[in-house]
Amino acid sequence: MFADGTSPGADVESRWRSAQSARCEAKSCQTGKISTAETAVQSHTRRDAGVQTDPSHDAVQGCQQEVQVDYTSLLLFLRRVEDAVIKELNENWKSRAFDGFEVNWTDQNETVLCLHALSYPEAQDQSLQVTGVSWNATGSVVACSYGRLDDGDWSTEKSYVCTWNLDRRGLNPQCPDLVVDVPSSVMCLAFHPSQPSLIAGGLFSGELVVWDTSRTEDPVVWRTGMTDDTHTDPVYQVNWLPDAQHRNHARLLSVSTDGKILVWREERDGRLALAEGFAVVAQQIPRSARMKKLTWGEAAVGVTSLSFSHFDPRVFVVGVEGGYSLKCSTAAETLALRQMGSSVPLRAPAELAFSPHAGPVYAVSCSPFHRNLFLSCGTDGQVHLHSMLQTQPLVSLQLSKKYLFCVRWSPVRPLVFAAASGEGDVHLFDFEKSSQKPTLSIQQTTGEHPVYCLEFSVKQTRLLAAGDATGTVKVWQLSSDFTEQGPREMNHLEQLASEVAD
């Protein structure tokens, strides 16, 4: 039924290759050539224009025409609204809505940083302590004094005053820009308020010295020397005072545990001469039935610290060894009970005694934002917030189990202050956030070495310098929380000042 068979093959001749060869085209695909073009825009034509609309010739002509002003109507309008505008301007001028507000273009900083740890190795080798710190008038230079605060013996060993320019490139924290050798321990120092190169210091010997840091060979420009007017105890604070008679000069005020508060004037021969003075005598301190009794008698009361009111140049507060803070006045006319061997009569300045600490007062600080408020601290580890209108403290804060050596109000935040403790901490306190405990405690030293002194920078308001028993000055950069005033902060301060102590 079936049988094998073979059919002849069929051939289909390809014409594609011959056709491509005839046109001289080489392609790797079987489709025609793809047409491409490159262009930066999606249109074939382009035109540059400064606006998105075509200018109208009429509009251009209209702009070039002179504007017609009806000056008569304008004058009538200004006269009609003049009283209302002046009234509103006067209201704005009296407004206190923006009191304390300062434009701040710097970046927000929410942390407290240690920018510099400054020291002088030679002073540290002698185990000297930082007894005082001060900022100069430009806010770029910080100075410290070296001495001893834990040694009650008469100190004759060499000491130093050192300065660092924090704006200088290549700052070496262990190499001060200037080192001044001093034959006695320097217990305190203060830069001149307007002349950046002048700095005054009080010595353990009772002398006062003024140095000019621009003179590297012999920086001493004035000194008291050892005379009958010189303090017989260490000088624990110096202040520059404006001279009412000579605007270009300033007088120096010094306080000492010999009970004297002395005001010095500059003499041409390089001497500081005594201009006027005061003496704190126990018998002349105003008494209060609510206070513990002192040994009232004709005895000098050691003065340890002083702060002038920012609102009345005659009013100042002093802290004394007996634990009291005293409101005083430079206008006092009553003579002290004893002459005390001075070339000028010494007056009794004390007007009011405040409720005491349990030990000597080491620092007082008058508020730069309220005429009646001041702070005090001492060996009981407490800070007292006082009003000058009453003897009892408004607030008592236990900030340390050991001594508190220094307290300072912030120059920019009415409710902020800083305190230096014997445990090696710097406490930052903000009444806006708490009335009982510090907002932040910074550990300055290890091993509980005391922090003896601190100062806010008035020019660079984020900087706080603190000196300690290890011989180191640390410069802290504060966060914006401690440097930017809140909208109702002054109202809160007024409420604190108006409280009546129980």
XYZ file of C-alpha atoms in Angstrom:
502
model
C 0.000 0.000 0.000
C 2.841 2.431 0.854
C 6.166 2.870 -0.885
C 9.231 5.158 -0.370
C 9.647 8.075 -2.746
C 11.849 11.225 -3.115
C 10.509 14.598 -4.276
C 12.806 17.193 -5.876
C 13.844 20.221 -3.542
C 12.556 23.763 -3.887
C 14.969 26.782 -3.781
C 14.034 30.400 -2.836
C 16.696 32.842 -3.919
C 17.492 35.689 -1.424
C 17.468 39.170 -2.898
C 18.066 41.111 0.422
C 21.854 41.006 0.443
C 22.113 41.920 -3.209
C 19.718 44.825 -2.678
C 21.723 46.150 0.330
C 24.978 45.826 -1.586
C 23.529 47.759 -4.485
C 22.686 50.673 -2.117
C 26.049 50.350 -0.215
C 24.303 50.144 3.138
C 25.537 48.126 6.114
C 22.945 47.403 8.784
C 22.851 45.174 11.779
C 19.071 45.082 11.765
C 16.373 44.543 9.200
C 14.694 47.963 9.673
C 15.333 51.259 7.982
C 17.725 53.935 9.346
C 16.547 55.683 12.555
C 16.561 59.485 12.305
C 17.836 61.306 15.498
C 18.483 64.932 16.486
C 19.940 66.652 19.613
C 18.438 69.843 21.055
C 18.336 71.542 24.478
C 14.674 72.494 24.210
C 11.586 70.934 22.796
C 11.044 73.637 20.198
C 13.057 74.386 17.084
C 13.105 78.164 17.709
C 14.174 80.110 20.819
C 14.170 83.674 22.101
C 15.603 85.371 25.248
C 13.242 87.614 27.201
C 13.350 89.273 30.614
C 9.641 88.756 31.232
C 7.112 86.127 30.318
C 4.988 88.525 28.286
C 5.761 90.569 25.248
C 6.279 94.235 26.129
C 3.509 96.546 25.144
C 4.624 99.690 23.407
C 1.786 101.647 25.012
C 2.724 100.444 28.480
C 6.344 101.516 28.040
C 5.257 104.951 26.966
C 2.927 105.167 29.979
C 5.781 104.393 32.394
C 7.954 107.063 30.867
C 5.331 109.737 31.358
C 5.758 112.041 34.385
C 3.544 111.140 37.360
C 1.081 113.870 38.181
C 0.719 114.601 41.946
C -2.038 116.662 43.477
C 0.096 118.398 46.103
C -2.799 120.434 47.469
C -4.839 117.316 48.255
C -1.767 115.575 49.683
C -1.083 118.497 52.036
C -4.692 118.499 53.227
C -4.509 114.755 53.871
C -1.271 115.017 55.879
C -2.704 117.830 58.003
C -5.823 115.783 58.630
C -3.925 112.684 59.882
C -1.026 114.477 61.595
C -2.464 114.347 65.135
C -3.398 110.676 64.833
C 0.078 109.713 63.545
C 1.870 111.652 66.311
C -0.375 110.032 68.921
C 0.456 106.541 67.668
C 4.189 107.318 67.502
C 4.126 108.526 71.108
C 2.307 105.360 72.169
C 4.918 103.236 70.435
C 7.730 105.207 72.051
C 6.292 104.562 75.529
C 5.678 100.882 74.865
C 7.852 98.339 76.714
C 6.817 95.432 74.499
C 10.333 94.972 73.080
C 12.373 95.782 76.199
C 15.395 93.526 76.363
C 14.899 92.241 72.826
C 18.034 91.960 70.758
C 18.308 90.708 67.206
C 20.349 87.517 67.219
C 21.593 86.299 63.862
C 23.809 83.588 65.313
C 22.957 79.924 65.068
C 20.961 78.340 67.860
C 23.094 76.305 70.230
C 21.297 73.987 72.606
C 24.319 72.646 74.493
C 26.927 74.124 76.839
C 30.431 73.565 75.465
C 33.906 74.026 76.911
C 35.663 76.150 74.274
C 39.014 76.565 76.053
C 40.879 75.194 79.067
C 43.525 77.853 79.775
C 46.447 77.416 82.164
C 50.006 78.518 82.887
C 52.178 75.439 83.604
C 54.679 77.350 85.738
C 51.916 78.525 88.068
C 50.492 75.009 88.227
C 53.941 73.658 89.116
C 53.821 75.926 92.187
C 50.290 74.614 92.989
C 48.879 78.126 92.601
C 45.130 78.585 92.251
C 43.080 80.876 90.031
C 41.813 83.549 92.425
C 40.097 85.860 89.916
C 39.022 86.175 86.279
C 38.063 89.230 84.227
C 37.095 90.114 80.612
C 38.506 93.212 78.954
C 36.446 95.992 77.367
C 36.406 94.373 73.915
C 35.341 90.957 75.191
C 38.187 89.226 73.321
C 40.755 88.963 76.141
C 40.329 87.032 79.383
C 42.733 87.466 82.296
C 43.285 85.505 85.480
C 45.188 86.053 88.708
C 47.156 83.341 90.467
C 47.498 83.029 94.234
C 46.223 81.001 97.164
C 42.823 81.106 98.827
C 43.286 78.087 101.108
C 46.455 79.337 102.837
C 46.030 81.676 105.787
C 49.750 82.316 106.268
C 51.432 85.487 105.079
C 52.221 84.745 101.448
C 55.425 86.097 99.943
C 55.939 83.618 97.093
C 55.948 84.835 93.498
C 52.644 84.872 91.645
C 51.320 85.773 88.193
C 48.700 87.607 86.146
C 48.068 85.999 82.733
C 46.027 87.063 79.696
C 44.816 85.187 76.601
C 43.365 86.728 73.420
C 40.660 84.246 72.406
C 40.329 85.789 68.923
C 43.970 85.209 68.060
C 44.744 82.527 65.487
C 46.828 79.654 66.764
C 45.795 80.200 70.394
C 47.885 78.018 72.690
C 45.847 77.387 75.851
C 49.019 76.661 77.867
C 50.948 79.671 76.596
C 49.423 83.001 77.729
C 49.860 86.053 75.495
C 51.158 87.977 78.515
C 52.587 86.841 81.856
C 53.196 89.423 84.600
C 55.368 88.344 87.536
C 54.051 89.609 90.880
C 56.011 89.367 94.162
C 52.904 88.500 96.220
C 49.785 86.395 95.683
C 47.206 88.218 93.576
C 43.808 87.752 95.250
C 41.587 89.541 92.686
C 41.716 91.543 89.472
C 39.521 93.686 87.217
C 39.947 95.068 83.699
C 39.267 98.766 83.116
C 35.679 99.222 81.821
C 36.709 101.175 78.686
C 40.513 100.916 78.257
C 41.198 97.328 77.142
C 44.856 97.245 78.193
C 44.510 98.385 81.827
C 44.021 95.828 84.570
C 44.010 96.313 88.364
C 44.869 93.710 90.962
C 44.676 93.393 94.733
C 47.528 91.608 96.515
C 47.784 89.422 99.605
C 50.082 92.089 101.051
C 47.261 94.676 100.961
C 48.660 96.606 97.996
C 46.908 97.606 94.776
C 48.697 97.527 91.419
C 47.577 98.671 87.945
C 49.236 97.075 84.901
C 49.190 98.195 81.265
C 49.233 95.008 79.188
C 50.397 96.928 76.096
C 53.728 97.592 77.847
C 55.696 94.342 77.802
C 58.890 95.644 79.447
C 57.501 97.223 82.612
C 53.693 96.919 82.694
C 53.244 98.508 86.162
C 51.773 102.010 85.771
C 50.360 102.720 89.268
C 50.611 101.155 92.692
C 49.759 102.080 96.274
C 53.011 100.942 97.855
C 53.169 100.146 101.568
C 51.981 103.269 103.422
C 49.733 104.043 106.391
C 46.794 104.132 103.963
C 47.468 100.679 102.514
C 45.254 97.787 103.577
C 46.725 95.710 106.400
C 44.914 92.538 105.235
C 44.612 90.881 101.815
C 42.566 92.746 99.175
C 39.673 90.519 98.100
C 38.024 92.738 95.482
C 38.832 95.702 93.262
C 36.367 97.809 91.227
C 36.833 100.624 88.737
C 34.678 103.673 89.467
C 33.947 106.583 87.118
C 35.532 109.844 88.249
C 32.927 112.615 88.258
C 35.595 115.333 88.046
C 37.743 113.757 85.314
C 35.811 111.901 82.641
C 38.923 110.366 81.090
C 40.062 108.906 84.385
C 38.629 106.261 86.656
C 39.180 105.705 90.344
C 39.834 102.383 92.010
C 37.896 100.925 94.916
C 39.293 98.132 97.067
C 37.874 96.045 99.924
C 39.734 94.012 102.496
C 39.191 91.943 105.591
C 40.735 94.804 107.599
C 37.243 96.360 107.402
C 38.218 99.186 105.045
C 36.630 100.171 101.742
C 39.061 102.578 100.074
C 38.835 104.727 96.950
C 42.105 105.570 95.179
C 43.014 108.201 92.592
C 45.872 108.176 90.080
C 48.873 110.445 90.655
C 51.374 111.512 87.986
C 54.327 109.909 89.751
C 52.820 106.420 89.371
C 51.287 106.351 92.826
C 47.727 105.561 93.821
C 46.730 108.092 96.476
C 43.818 107.641 98.879
C 40.899 109.878 97.851
C 38.220 108.770 100.315
C 37.429 105.762 102.449
C 34.924 103.901 104.556
C 35.200 101.528 107.492
C 32.722 98.828 108.546
C 32.657 98.795 112.322
C 30.522 96.319 114.242
C 29.048 98.942 116.567
C 27.757 100.985 113.625
C 26.054 98.149 111.737
C 22.253 98.670 111.962
C 20.762 95.976 114.175
C 17.575 93.978 113.726
C 15.638 92.201 116.479
C 15.084 89.281 114.077
C 18.793 88.604 113.658
C 21.352 86.837 115.767
C 23.422 89.232 117.826
C 26.976 90.009 116.832
C 29.652 90.871 119.317
C 28.757 94.508 119.029
C 31.745 96.653 119.714
C 34.265 99.023 118.266
C 35.863 96.388 116.056
C 36.425 96.258 112.315
C 34.289 93.780 110.383
C 36.151 92.033 107.586
C 34.742 92.859 104.142
C 35.029 90.034 101.595
C 33.022 91.239 98.578
C 31.208 94.235 97.099
C 28.726 94.996 94.308
C 27.431 98.372 93.119
C 23.832 99.019 92.130
C 23.327 99.364 88.367
C 20.642 102.004 88.978
C 22.104 104.259 91.706
C 25.896 104.807 91.687
C 25.823 105.714 95.385
C 24.337 102.410 96.553
C 26.399 99.257 97.019
C 26.158 95.973 98.912
C 29.021 94.330 100.808
C 29.434 90.831 102.201
C 31.292 90.429 105.490
C 33.010 87.654 107.417
C 30.247 87.604 110.031
C 27.805 86.216 107.442
C 25.892 89.439 106.866
C 25.201 91.385 103.710
C 25.061 95.137 104.260
C 23.423 97.828 102.172
C 25.790 100.807 102.054
C 25.993 104.280 100.562
C 28.890 106.404 99.356
C 26.860 109.441 100.490
C 27.261 108.456 104.166
C 28.596 111.290 106.320
C 28.858 109.635 109.741
C 32.488 109.085 110.699
C 33.687 105.658 111.717
C 34.371 105.300 115.417
C 38.116 105.011 114.929
C 40.475 106.976 112.700
C 42.319 103.736 111.805
C 45.480 105.648 110.919
C 44.306 106.880 107.497
C 45.267 110.172 105.868
C 41.581 110.894 105.148
C 38.610 110.489 107.521
C 36.878 107.140 107.141
C 33.072 107.112 107.127
C 30.590 104.444 108.189
C 28.635 103.436 105.063
C 26.307 100.704 106.395
C 22.572 101.518 106.276
C 20.842 98.125 106.561
C 21.899 94.610 107.598
C 20.227 91.591 105.989
C 19.514 88.196 107.489
C 22.846 86.371 107.654
C 24.277 83.210 106.180
C 25.519 80.527 108.555
C 29.108 81.499 107.704
C 31.153 84.194 105.962
C 29.741 85.710 102.761
C 32.101 85.205 99.838
C 30.267 87.034 97.037
C 27.418 89.469 96.388
C 25.950 90.506 93.024
C 23.427 93.279 92.302
C 20.871 92.614 89.561
C 21.498 94.529 86.302
C 17.736 94.434 85.621
C 16.140 95.407 88.965
C 17.188 98.170 91.326
C 16.331 96.290 94.559
C 17.469 92.704 93.940
C 20.834 91.188 94.788
C 22.327 87.733 95.385
C 24.713 86.544 98.102
C 26.506 83.254 98.746
C 28.881 81.883 101.323
C 30.351 79.002 103.288
C 26.923 77.521 104.115
C 26.494 76.505 100.455
C 23.400 78.702 100.070
C 22.441 81.455 97.646
C 20.125 84.122 99.059
C 17.968 86.280 96.790
C 17.433 89.551 98.657
C 15.378 92.662 98.190
C 16.992 95.827 99.528
C 13.593 96.738 100.999
C 13.507 93.949 103.629
C 15.940 92.090 105.823
C 14.751 88.522 105.218
C 15.716 86.796 101.935
C 13.039 86.307 99.292
C 14.494 82.916 98.341
C 17.115 80.648 99.963
C 18.666 77.974 97.748
C 20.886 75.154 99.015
C 23.128 74.610 95.990
C 26.131 72.926 97.597
C 27.064 70.756 100.550
C 30.330 72.676 100.657
C 31.209 76.330 100.180
C 29.912 78.586 97.415
C 32.741 80.908 96.433
C 31.149 83.122 93.780
C 27.757 84.125 92.388
C 27.024 86.352 89.380
C 23.852 87.549 87.647
C 23.683 87.068 83.875
C 24.148 90.373 81.992
C 21.482 89.413 79.398
C 18.932 87.136 81.147
C 17.132 88.765 84.119
C 16.274 85.394 85.720
C 19.615 83.614 85.213
C 22.635 83.499 87.503
C 25.728 81.301 87.932
C 27.381 80.049 91.111
C 30.793 78.439 91.726
C 30.938 75.607 94.257
C 33.569 73.969 96.437
C 32.675 70.630 94.848
C 34.082 71.676 91.490
C 30.798 72.554 89.771
C 29.450 75.626 88.014
C 25.702 75.835 88.642
C 23.503 77.658 86.111
C 20.178 78.664 87.635
C 17.086 79.896 85.756
C 14.139 81.120 87.856
C 11.980 80.800 84.732
C 12.328 77.005 84.878
C 12.743 76.293 88.594
C 12.833 78.220 91.829
C 14.543 75.455 93.827
C 17.211 73.636 91.800
C 19.820 74.491 89.132
C 18.821 74.190 85.504
C 22.282 72.832 84.694
C 25.340 71.860 86.741
C 28.637 71.786 84.832
C 31.500 69.736 86.238
C 34.533 72.002 85.928
C 37.040 69.879 87.853
C 37.490 66.271 88.885
C 38.323 65.271 92.428
C 36.118 68.029 93.859
C 38.674 70.816 93.472
C 36.817 74.083 94.219
C 35.805 76.612 91.562
C 36.796 79.964 93.085
C 35.659 82.586 90.572
C 33.537 83.149 87.481
C 32.552 86.026 85.215
C 30.071 86.415 82.357
C 31.318 88.243 79.274
C 29.280 91.403 78.710
C 30.421 91.761 75.072
C 30.328 88.112 73.980
C 27.262 87.175 75.976
C 27.484 83.438 75.316
C 30.822 83.131 77.118
C 31.368 82.391 80.808
C 34.866 82.089 82.313
C 35.481 80.127 85.520
C 38.751 79.615 87.435
C 39.488 76.776 89.851
C 41.925 75.387 92.402
C 43.836 73.368 89.775
C 45.065 76.591 88.171
C 42.805 76.281 85.111
C 40.430 78.807 83.538
C 37.690 77.191 81.489
C 35.720 79.255 78.977
C 32.202 77.867 78.565
C 29.935 78.636 75.597
C 26.371 78.837 76.896
C 23.346 77.573 75.026
C 20.711 79.955 73.712
C 18.441 78.933 76.615
C 20.721 80.929 78.938
C 21.304 83.924 76.652
C 17.981 84.782 74.968
C 15.435 86.653 77.050
C 11.860 85.400 77.138
C 8.850 87.636 76.377
C 7.562 87.874 79.985
C 10.843 87.550 81.847
C 10.837 91.068 83.274
C 7.309 90.535 84.598
C 8.477 87.376 86.354
C 11.400 89.292 87.893
C 9.017 91.966 89.176
C 6.889 89.253 90.775
C 9.957 87.838 92.535
C 10.940 91.292 93.791
C 7.424 92.027 95.119
C 7.190 88.849 97.188
C 7.238 89.301 100.950
C 9.330 86.839 102.923
C 7.558 84.770 105.557
